[in-house]
Tab-separated table of C-alpha atoms in Angstrom:
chain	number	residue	atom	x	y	z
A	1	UNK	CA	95.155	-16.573	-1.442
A	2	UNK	CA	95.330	-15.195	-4.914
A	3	UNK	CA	92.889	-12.469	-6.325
A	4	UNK	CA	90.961	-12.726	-9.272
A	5	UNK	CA	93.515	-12.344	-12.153
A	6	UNK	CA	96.547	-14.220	-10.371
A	7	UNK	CA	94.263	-17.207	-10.100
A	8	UNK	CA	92.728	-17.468	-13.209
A	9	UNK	CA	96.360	-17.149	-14.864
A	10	UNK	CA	97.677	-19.641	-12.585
A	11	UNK	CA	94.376	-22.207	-13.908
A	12	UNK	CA	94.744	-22.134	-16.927
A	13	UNK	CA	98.472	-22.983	-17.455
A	14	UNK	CA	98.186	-25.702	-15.029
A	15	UNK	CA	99.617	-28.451	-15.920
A	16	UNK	CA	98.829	-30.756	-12.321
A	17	UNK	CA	97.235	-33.910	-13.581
A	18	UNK	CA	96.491	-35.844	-16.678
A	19	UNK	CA	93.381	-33.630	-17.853
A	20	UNK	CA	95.748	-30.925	-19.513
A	21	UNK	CA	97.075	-33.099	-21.836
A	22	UNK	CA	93.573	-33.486	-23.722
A	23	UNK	CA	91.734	-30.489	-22.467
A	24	UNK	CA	90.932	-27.336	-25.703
A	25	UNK	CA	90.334	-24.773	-22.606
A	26	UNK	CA	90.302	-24.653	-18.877
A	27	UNK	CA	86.792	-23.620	-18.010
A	28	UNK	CA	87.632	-21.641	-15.010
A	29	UNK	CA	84.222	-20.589	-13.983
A	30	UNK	CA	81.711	-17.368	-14.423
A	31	UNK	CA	79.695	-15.253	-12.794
A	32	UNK	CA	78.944	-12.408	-10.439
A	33	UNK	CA	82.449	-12.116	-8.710
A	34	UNK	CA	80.746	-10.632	-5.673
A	35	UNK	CA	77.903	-13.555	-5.873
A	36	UNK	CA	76.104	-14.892	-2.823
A	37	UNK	CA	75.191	-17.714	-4.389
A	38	UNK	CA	77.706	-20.205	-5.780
A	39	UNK	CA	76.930	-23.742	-7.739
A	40	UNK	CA	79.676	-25.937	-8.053
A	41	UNK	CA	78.917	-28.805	-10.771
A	42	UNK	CA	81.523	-32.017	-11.448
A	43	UNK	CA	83.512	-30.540	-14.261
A	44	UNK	CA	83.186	-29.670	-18.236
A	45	UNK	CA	81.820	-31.317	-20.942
A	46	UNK	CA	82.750	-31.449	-24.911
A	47	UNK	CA	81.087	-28.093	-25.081
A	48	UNK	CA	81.919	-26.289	-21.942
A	49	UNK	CA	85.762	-27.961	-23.253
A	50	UNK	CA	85.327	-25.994	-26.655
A	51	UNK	CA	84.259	-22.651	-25.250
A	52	UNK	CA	85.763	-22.376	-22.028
A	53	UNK	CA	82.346	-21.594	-20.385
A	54	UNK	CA	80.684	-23.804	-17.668
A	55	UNK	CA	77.294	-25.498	-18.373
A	56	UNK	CA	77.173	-24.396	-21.685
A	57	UNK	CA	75.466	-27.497	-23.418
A	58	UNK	CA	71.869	-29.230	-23.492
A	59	UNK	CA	72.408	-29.751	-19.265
A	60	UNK	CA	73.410	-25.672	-18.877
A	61	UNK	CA	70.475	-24.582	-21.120
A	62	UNK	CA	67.986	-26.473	-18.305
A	63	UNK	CA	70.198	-25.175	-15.141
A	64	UNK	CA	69.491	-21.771	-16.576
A	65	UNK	CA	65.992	-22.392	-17.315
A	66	UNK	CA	65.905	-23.905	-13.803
A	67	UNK	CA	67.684	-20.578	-12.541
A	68	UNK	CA	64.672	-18.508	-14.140
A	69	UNK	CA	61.927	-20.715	-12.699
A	70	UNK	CA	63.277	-19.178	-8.838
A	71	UNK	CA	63.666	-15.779	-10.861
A	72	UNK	CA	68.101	-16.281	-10.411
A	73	UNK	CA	70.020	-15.087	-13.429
A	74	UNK	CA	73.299	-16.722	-14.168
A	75	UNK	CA	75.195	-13.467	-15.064
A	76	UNK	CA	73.645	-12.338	-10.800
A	77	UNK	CA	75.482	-15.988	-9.581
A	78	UNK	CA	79.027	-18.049	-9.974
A	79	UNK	CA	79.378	-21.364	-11.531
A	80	UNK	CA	82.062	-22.680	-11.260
A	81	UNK	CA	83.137	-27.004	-11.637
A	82	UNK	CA	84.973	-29.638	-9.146
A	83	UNK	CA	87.674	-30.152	-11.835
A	84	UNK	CA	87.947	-26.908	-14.621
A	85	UNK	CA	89.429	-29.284	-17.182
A	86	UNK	CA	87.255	-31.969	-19.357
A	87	UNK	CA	87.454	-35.430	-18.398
A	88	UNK	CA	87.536	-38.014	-21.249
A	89	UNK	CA	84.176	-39.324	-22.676
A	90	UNK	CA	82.837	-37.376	-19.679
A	91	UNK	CA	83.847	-39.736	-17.350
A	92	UNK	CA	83.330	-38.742	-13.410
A	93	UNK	CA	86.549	-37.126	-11.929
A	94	UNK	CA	89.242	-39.014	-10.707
A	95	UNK	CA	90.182	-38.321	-7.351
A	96	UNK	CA	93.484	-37.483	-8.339
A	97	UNK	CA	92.053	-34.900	-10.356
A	98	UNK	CA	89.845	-33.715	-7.899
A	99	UNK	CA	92.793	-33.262	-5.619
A	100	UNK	CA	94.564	-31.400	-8.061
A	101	UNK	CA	92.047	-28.775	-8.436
A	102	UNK	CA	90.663	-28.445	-5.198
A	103	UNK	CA	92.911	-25.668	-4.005
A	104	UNK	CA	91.593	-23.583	-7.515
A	105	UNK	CA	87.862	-24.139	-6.111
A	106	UNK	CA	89.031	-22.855	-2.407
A	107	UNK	CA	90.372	-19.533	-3.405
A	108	UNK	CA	87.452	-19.434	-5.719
A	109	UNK	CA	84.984	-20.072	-2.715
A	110	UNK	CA	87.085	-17.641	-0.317
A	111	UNK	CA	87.365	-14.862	-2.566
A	112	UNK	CA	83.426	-14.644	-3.411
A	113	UNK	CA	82.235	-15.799	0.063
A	114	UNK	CA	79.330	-17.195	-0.845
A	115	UNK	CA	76.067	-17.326	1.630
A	116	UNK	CA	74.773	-20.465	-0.005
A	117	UNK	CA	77.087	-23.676	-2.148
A	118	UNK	CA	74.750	-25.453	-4.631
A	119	UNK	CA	76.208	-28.657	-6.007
A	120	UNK	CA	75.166	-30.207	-8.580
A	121	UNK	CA	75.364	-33.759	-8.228
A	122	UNK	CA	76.673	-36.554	-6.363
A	123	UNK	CA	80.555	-35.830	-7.357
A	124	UNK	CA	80.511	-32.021	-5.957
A	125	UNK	CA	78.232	-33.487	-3.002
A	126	UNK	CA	80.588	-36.023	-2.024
A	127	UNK	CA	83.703	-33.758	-2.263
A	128	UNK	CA	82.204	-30.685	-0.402
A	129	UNK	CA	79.531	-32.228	1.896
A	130	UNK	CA	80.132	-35.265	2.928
A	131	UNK	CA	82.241	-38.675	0.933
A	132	UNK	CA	79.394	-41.034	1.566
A	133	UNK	CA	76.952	-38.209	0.421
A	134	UNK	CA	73.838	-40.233	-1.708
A	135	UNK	CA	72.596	-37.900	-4.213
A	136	UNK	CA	69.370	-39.628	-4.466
A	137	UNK	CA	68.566	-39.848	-0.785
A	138	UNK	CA	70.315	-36.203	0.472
A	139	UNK	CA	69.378	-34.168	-2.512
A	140	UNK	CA	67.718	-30.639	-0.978
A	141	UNK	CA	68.974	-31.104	2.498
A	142	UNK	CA	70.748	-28.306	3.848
A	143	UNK	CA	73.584	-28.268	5.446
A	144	UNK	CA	75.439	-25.244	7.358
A	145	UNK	CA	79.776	-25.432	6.838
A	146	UNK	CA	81.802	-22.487	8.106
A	147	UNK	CA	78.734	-20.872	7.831
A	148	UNK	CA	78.248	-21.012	4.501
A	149	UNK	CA	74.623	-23.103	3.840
A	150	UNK	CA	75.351	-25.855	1.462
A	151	UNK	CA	72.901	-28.376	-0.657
A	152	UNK	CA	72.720	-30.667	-3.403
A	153	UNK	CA	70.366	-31.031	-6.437
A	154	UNK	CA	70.490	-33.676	-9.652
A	155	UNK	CA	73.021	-32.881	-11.968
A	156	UNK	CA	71.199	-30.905	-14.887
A	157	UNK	CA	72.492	-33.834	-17.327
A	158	UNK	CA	70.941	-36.699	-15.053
A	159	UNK	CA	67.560	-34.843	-15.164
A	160	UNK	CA	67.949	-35.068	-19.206
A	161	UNK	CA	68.723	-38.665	-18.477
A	162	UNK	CA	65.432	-39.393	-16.517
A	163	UNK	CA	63.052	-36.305	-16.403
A	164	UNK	CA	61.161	-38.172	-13.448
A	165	UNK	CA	63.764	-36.830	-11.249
A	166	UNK	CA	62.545	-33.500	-12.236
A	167	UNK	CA	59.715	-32.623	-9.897
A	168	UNK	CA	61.665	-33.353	-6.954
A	169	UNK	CA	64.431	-31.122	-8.284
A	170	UNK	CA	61.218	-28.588	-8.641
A	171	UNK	CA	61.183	-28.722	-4.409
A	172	UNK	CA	64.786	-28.191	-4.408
A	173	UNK	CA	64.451	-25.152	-6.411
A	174	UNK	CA	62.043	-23.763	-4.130
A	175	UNK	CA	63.754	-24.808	-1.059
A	176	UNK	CA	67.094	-22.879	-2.727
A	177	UNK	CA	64.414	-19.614	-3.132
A	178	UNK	CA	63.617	-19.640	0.173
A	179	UNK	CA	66.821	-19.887	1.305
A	180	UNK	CA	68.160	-17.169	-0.597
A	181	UNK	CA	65.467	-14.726	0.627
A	182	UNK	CA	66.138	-16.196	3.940
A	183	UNK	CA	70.154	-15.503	4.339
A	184	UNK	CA	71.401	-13.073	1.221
A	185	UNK	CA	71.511	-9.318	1.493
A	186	UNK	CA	70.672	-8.947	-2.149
A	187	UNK	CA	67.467	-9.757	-3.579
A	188	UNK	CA	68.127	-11.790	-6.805
């Protein structure tokens, strides 16, 4: 396993699948490097690709005003993406890519050791939680791996697609609240 530094050097020259040729920056992930709390969203988009920040864009300015209606602050969390590299046109992940950043997202997770994994839609869900995982039938569920509690909730962008998804993702905010106050040391 590689600390901090060594692994964040080692992202962003990679050069393991297609996405480097066309990626502006590797957006490695941010937050709270001691968080307890850790959401883990598909990968960048045009914005996120031009500052090297995740969830940056319209669907990051709801996941942090989703953050503040549970009283969470990004900067106290880590978010981090399946894939740290932009796919085209913001296409869903190949598995290929996937694959080839997987092993960046496992150091990630086993150097914060995070109480609770919050992914945000289907693609994150199906990687970490289960392959046949259906986002709009599982979102909110908990599950407990290696005894870390994981979940899933609707992508910020597909609740800018179809706000009727939103009230739902209202319960899984409040089912994430509880479950903070239930299992993390820290009060957020």
């Amino acid at each position: 396993m590689k600390d901090w530094d060594a692994l964040y050097e080692e992202c962003i020259h990679c050069q393991k699948c297609g996405l480097a040729e066309t990626r502006t920056n590797v957006v490695f992930g941010e937050g709270a490097r001691d968080a307890e709390v850790m959401f883990i969203g598909e990968g960048p988009g045009e914005q996120e690709d031009r500052t090297g920040r995740p969830f940056v864009g319209r669907a990051g300015q709801l996941l942090d005003d989703m953050l503040a209606m549970i009283d969470l602050k990004r900067e106290k969390v880590f978010i981090g993406n399946m894939v740290k590299c932009r796919p085209p046109q913001n296409r869903d992940p190949l598995n290929i890519e996937q694959e080839a950043c997987i092993g960046y997202l496992r150091n990630q997770v086993a150097l914060l050791k995070p109480k609770i994994i919050v992914c945000l839609g289907r693609i994150a869900a199906m990687k970490l939680i289960k392959e046949d995982f259906k986002i709009t039938r599982e979102h909110g569920q908990w599950i407990e791996k290696a005894g870390v509690w994981m979940m899933a909730m609707y992508h910020p962008s597909a609740l800018l697609r179809d706000p009727r998804k939103r009230p739902e993702s209202f319960e899984d905010l409040k089912s994430l609240q509880a479950k903070i106050r239930e299992v993390c040391v820290r009060t957020y």
